[in-house]
Amino acid sequence: MMARRLLFLGPPGVGKGTQAQRLVGELGIPQISTGDMLRAAVAAGSEIGRRAKSFIDRGELVPDQVVIGVAEARLAEHDASAGFVLDGFPRTVAQAEALDRILERLGRELELCVVMEVAEPALVERLLRRSKLEGRSDDNEETIRNRMRVYREQTEPLVAHYRRRGIVRELDGLGSMDEVAERIRRAIAA
Ligand code: AMP
């Protein structure tokens, strides 16, 4: 049996989004990326977008209550009832606790937390390359360093949060897309 309620955790640039998208095709479950949703809100000029933009551009976290509302609404949509890949949410302990409450209300439980890791110099290099391809407003070197710091300080502690529950699978994010995808397949099938 494949786990279908998944959380991808790992530093910026580790490949969470790319791998989450691949899995969506294979398992037919949605990728829930708060980063994508917030960028769409910024592009649309909505109230949430206006509140989020300056944080995104500085590489800081958007306030918990804004992001939690976005994630909650998405998780309640029909297509997430059969499973989901959370990518970029939760990012703080408060968000993780909110996620627990949201899932409890929906009568669901997180099955697996897949933690991907790559050493920092390789991550910075990947993100600088991505900045040239995609032109994301937060992929410049100063902001990238800030996002790494924010990850280590605020998001990495979540690994311990989920480890206590016994649902963490750690894997090496270095390698080709296919190699990493195969590691993920093994982790979620086991
Ligand atoms: P990402 O695409 O996941 O790297 O997210 C890009 C940016 O969106 C982050 O640097 C944050 O500014 C914001 N963001 C995305 N998800 C969250 C979240 N769960 N909590 C706070 N801020 C977030």
Tab-separated table of C-alpha atoms and ligand atoms in Angstrom:
chain	number	residue	atom	x	y	z
A	1	MET	CA	0.000	0.000	0.000
A	2	MET	CA	1.260	3.436	-0.939
A	3	ALA	CA	0.842	6.197	1.624
A	4	ARG	CA	-1.370	8.921	0.138
A	5	ARG	CA	-1.417	11.666	2.745
A	6	LEU	CA	2.088	12.985	2.477
A	7	LEU	CA	4.201	15.876	3.623
A	8	PHE	CA	7.440	16.811	1.854
A	9	LEU	CA	9.920	18.596	4.085
A	10	GLY	CA	13.315	19.972	3.140
A	11	PRO	CA	15.282	23.164	2.507
A	12	PRO	CA	14.543	25.555	-0.370
A	13	GLY	CA	15.822	24.166	-3.676
A	14	VAL	CA	15.966	20.529	-2.538
A	15	GLY	CA	13.440	19.517	-5.202
A	16	LYS	CA	10.244	19.157	-3.174
A	17	GLY	CA	8.080	20.845	-5.803
A	18	THR	CA	9.499	18.899	-8.735
A	19	GLN	CA	9.160	15.574	-6.956
A	20	ALA	CA	5.701	16.413	-5.611
A	21	GLN	CA	4.533	17.144	-9.171
A	22	ARG	CA	5.815	13.792	-10.410
A	23	LEU	CA	4.052	11.960	-7.641
A	24	VAL	CA	0.790	13.739	-8.431
A	25	GLY	CA	0.896	12.173	-11.891
A	26	GLU	CA	1.583	8.733	-10.470
A	27	LEU	CA	-0.876	8.675	-7.578
A	28	GLY	CA	-3.585	11.019	-8.862
A	29	ILE	CA	-3.538	13.152	-5.737
A	30	PRO	CA	-3.096	16.950	-5.635
A	31	GLN	CA	0.084	18.808	-4.755
A	32	ILE	CA	-0.672	21.451	-2.159
A	33	SER	CA	2.005	24.140	-2.384
A	34	THR	CA	1.368	27.230	-0.285
A	35	GLY	CA	4.266	28.921	-2.137
A	36	ASP	CA	2.481	28.422	-5.496
A	37	MET	CA	-0.834	29.555	-4.012
A	38	LEU	CA	0.705	32.671	-2.474
A	39	ARG	CA	2.500	33.569	-5.718
A	40	ALA	CA	-0.802	33.174	-7.569
A	41	ALA	CA	-2.447	35.466	-5.013
A	42	VAL	CA	0.302	38.065	-5.526
A	43	ALA	CA	-0.130	37.849	-9.308
A	44	ALA	CA	-3.904	38.232	-8.955
A	45	GLY	CA	-3.491	41.241	-6.655
A	46	SER	CA	-5.855	39.763	-4.060
A	47	GLU	CA	-5.990	40.780	-0.409
A	48	ILE	CA	-3.938	37.726	0.592
A	49	GLY	CA	-1.423	38.499	-2.151
A	50	ARG	CA	-1.037	42.065	-0.913
A	51	ARG	CA	-0.406	40.796	2.604
A	52	ALA	CA	2.098	38.159	1.480
A	53	LYS	CA	4.216	39.966	-1.117
A	54	SER	CA	6.752	41.801	1.037
A	55	PHE	CA	7.452	38.683	3.108
A	56	ILE	CA	7.990	36.540	0.016
A	57	ASP	CA	10.292	39.111	-1.570
A	58	ARG	CA	12.470	39.232	1.543
A	59	GLY	CA	12.592	35.460	1.980
A	60	GLU	CA	10.700	35.708	5.263
A	61	LEU	CA	7.751	33.569	6.247
A	62	VAL	CA	4.287	34.915	5.564
A	63	PRO	CA	2.435	35.185	8.925
A	64	ASP	CA	1.003	31.906	10.181
A	65	GLN	CA	-2.640	32.996	10.247
A	66	VAL	CA	-2.537	33.980	6.545
A	67	VAL	CA	-0.915	30.728	5.411
A	68	ILE	CA	-2.998	28.502	7.672
A	69	GLY	CA	-6.197	29.934	6.184
A	70	VAL	CA	-4.929	29.289	2.646
A	71	ALA	CA	-3.908	25.697	3.448
A	72	GLU	CA	-7.105	24.924	5.332
A	73	ALA	CA	-9.326	26.036	2.454
A	74	ARG	CA	-7.290	23.958	-0.002
A	75	LEU	CA	-7.306	20.810	2.152
A	76	ALA	CA	-11.086	21.019	2.463
A	77	GLU	CA	-11.531	20.859	-1.337
A	78	HIS	CA	-12.959	17.659	-2.703
A	79	ASP	CA	-9.881	16.480	-4.609
A	80	ALA	CA	-7.826	16.346	-1.396
A	81	SER	CA	-10.124	13.782	0.187
A	82	ALA	CA	-8.299	10.869	-1.463
A	83	GLY	CA	-4.866	12.129	-0.475
A	84	PHE	CA	-2.416	14.989	-1.043
A	85	VAL	CA	1.227	15.960	-1.138
A	86	LEU	CA	1.873	18.940	1.085
A	87	ASP	CA	4.821	20.916	-0.296
A	88	GLY	CA	6.033	23.933	1.683
A	89	PHE	CA	3.394	23.729	4.429
A	90	PRO	CA	3.683	23.522	7.407
A	91	ARG	CA	6.833	25.594	7.946
A	92	THR	CA	6.522	26.458	11.668
A	93	VAL	CA	5.513	24.520	14.766
A	94	ALA	CA	2.340	26.640	14.999
A	95	GLN	CA	1.463	25.671	11.420
A	96	ALA	CA	2.117	21.990	12.167
A	97	GLU	CA	-0.213	22.156	15.142
A	98	ALA	CA	-2.841	23.901	13.021
A	99	LEU	CA	-2.469	21.189	10.381
A	100	ASP	CA	-3.107	18.521	13.002
A	101	ARG	CA	-6.319	20.272	14.013
A	102	ILE	CA	-7.443	20.765	10.403
A	103	LEU	CA	-6.885	17.113	9.527
A	104	GLU	CA	-8.580	15.965	12.685
A	105	ARG	CA	-11.658	18.015	11.805
A	106	LEU	CA	-11.622	16.459	8.337
A	107	GLY	CA	-11.248	13.001	9.890
A	108	ARG	CA	-7.867	12.349	8.291
A	109	GLU	CA	-4.328	11.798	9.430
A	110	LEU	CA	-0.920	12.507	7.942
A	111	GLU	CA	0.662	9.177	6.994
A	112	LEU	CA	4.220	10.060	6.077
A	113	CYS	CA	6.690	12.925	6.306
A	114	VAL	CA	9.357	12.590	3.609
A	115	VAL	CA	12.431	14.645	4.513
A	116	MET	CA	14.781	15.475	1.637
A	117	GLU	CA	18.254	16.827	2.310
A	118	VAL	CA	21.051	18.279	0.166
A	119	ALA	CA	24.134	20.183	1.404
A	120	GLU	CA	23.737	23.949	1.343
A	121	PRO	CA	26.293	24.984	-1.335
A	122	ALA	CA	24.560	22.724	-3.879
A	123	LEU	CA	21.165	24.163	-2.897
A	124	VAL	CA	22.298	27.761	-3.370
A	125	GLU	CA	23.731	26.865	-6.756
A	126	ARG	CA	20.453	25.186	-7.819
A	127	LEU	CA	18.398	28.171	-6.717
A	128	LEU	CA	20.626	30.656	-8.519
A	129	ARG	CA	20.242	28.554	-11.665
A	130	ARG	CA	16.456	28.458	-11.182
A	131	SER	CA	16.375	32.243	-10.809
A	132	LYS	CA	17.683	32.600	-14.362
A	133	LEU	CA	15.121	30.130	-15.729
A	134	GLU	CA	11.996	31.136	-13.833
A	135	GLY	CA	12.651	34.693	-12.727
A	136	ARG	CA	11.164	34.194	-9.261
A	137	SER	CA	11.355	37.416	-7.283
A	138	ASP	CA	12.861	35.621	-4.270
A	139	ASP	CA	15.630	33.692	-6.069
A	140	ASN	CA	18.461	36.219	-5.615
A	141	GLU	CA	21.486	35.369	-3.496
A	142	GLU	CA	20.676	37.486	-0.454
A	143	THR	CA	17.096	36.241	-0.252
A	144	ILE	CA	18.213	32.663	-0.855
A	145	ARG	CA	20.578	32.852	2.154
A	146	ASN	CA	17.748	34.237	4.241
A	147	ARG	CA	15.375	31.443	3.187
A	148	MET	CA	18.037	28.865	4.189
A	149	ARG	CA	18.392	30.485	7.605
A	150	VAL	CA	14.629	30.627	8.084
A	151	TYR	CA	14.392	26.940	7.136
A	152	ARG	CA	17.045	25.851	9.643
A	153	GLU	CA	15.607	27.984	12.452
A	154	GLN	CA	11.863	27.618	11.995
A	155	THR	CA	11.079	24.646	9.772
A	156	GLU	CA	13.725	22.014	10.480
A	157	PRO	CA	12.437	21.536	14.070
A	158	LEU	CA	9.332	19.987	12.481
A	159	VAL	CA	11.381	16.900	11.643
A	160	ALA	CA	11.546	16.148	15.382
A	161	HIS	CA	7.819	16.890	15.717
A	162	TYR	CA	6.983	14.182	13.144
A	163	ARG	CA	9.776	11.840	14.211
A	164	ARG	CA	8.103	11.528	17.596
A	165	ARG	CA	5.129	10.178	15.714
A	166	GLY	CA	7.261	7.663	13.856
A	167	ILE	CA	6.243	8.853	10.386
A	168	VAL	CA	9.531	10.365	9.141
A	169	ARG	CA	11.418	8.922	6.144
A	170	GLU	CA	14.678	10.702	5.356
A	171	LEU	CA	16.356	10.541	1.985
A	172	ASP	CA	19.201	12.028	-0.013
A	173	GLY	CA	17.961	14.665	-2.450
A	174	LEU	CA	21.197	14.662	-4.473
A	175	GLY	CA	21.065	12.861	-7.812
A	176	SER	CA	19.042	12.829	-10.987
A	177	MET	CA	15.289	13.452	-10.901
A	178	ASP	CA	14.690	9.751	-11.614
A	179	GLU	CA	17.035	8.593	-8.862
A	180	VAL	CA	15.372	10.788	-6.260
A	181	ALA	CA	11.904	9.789	-7.504
A	182	GLU	CA	12.827	6.129	-7.032
A	183	ARG	CA	13.986	6.805	-3.437
A	184	ILE	CA	10.664	8.513	-2.744
A	185	ARG	CA	8.697	5.649	-4.278
A	186	ARG	CA	10.501	3.193	-2.005
A	187	ALA	CA	9.992	5.405	1.058
A	188	ILE	CA	6.260	5.747	0.598
A	189	ALA	CA	5.677	2.120	-0.353
A	190	ALA	CA	7.476	0.748	2.687
B	1	AMP	P1	8.164	28.159	-1.637
B	1	AMP	O1	7.687	28.228	-3.052
B	1	AMP	O2	7.562	27.006	-0.884
B	1	AMP	O3	9.662	28.179	-1.544
B	1	AMP	O4	7.634	29.477	-0.910
B	1	AMP	C1	8.044	30.753	-1.347
B	1	AMP	C2	7.772	31.781	-0.268
B	1	AMP	O5	6.373	31.803	0.031
B	1	AMP	C3	8.454	31.521	1.063
B	1	AMP	O6	9.784	31.991	1.112
B	1	AMP	C4	7.544	32.287	2.007
B	1	AMP	O7	7.756	33.681	1.932
B	1	AMP	C5	6.159	32.012	1.426
B	1	AMP	N1	5.576	30.764	1.992
B	1	AMP	C6	5.248	29.629	1.318
B	1	AMP	N2	4.734	28.711	2.145
B	1	AMP	C7	4.753	29.268	3.384
B	1	AMP	C8	4.369	28.812	4.674
B	1	AMP	N3	3.893	27.563	4.876
B	1	AMP	N4	4.527	29.664	5.723
B	1	AMP	C9	5.001	30.906	5.550
B	1	AMP	N5	5.390	31.392	4.368
B	1	AMP	C10	5.273	30.587	3.282
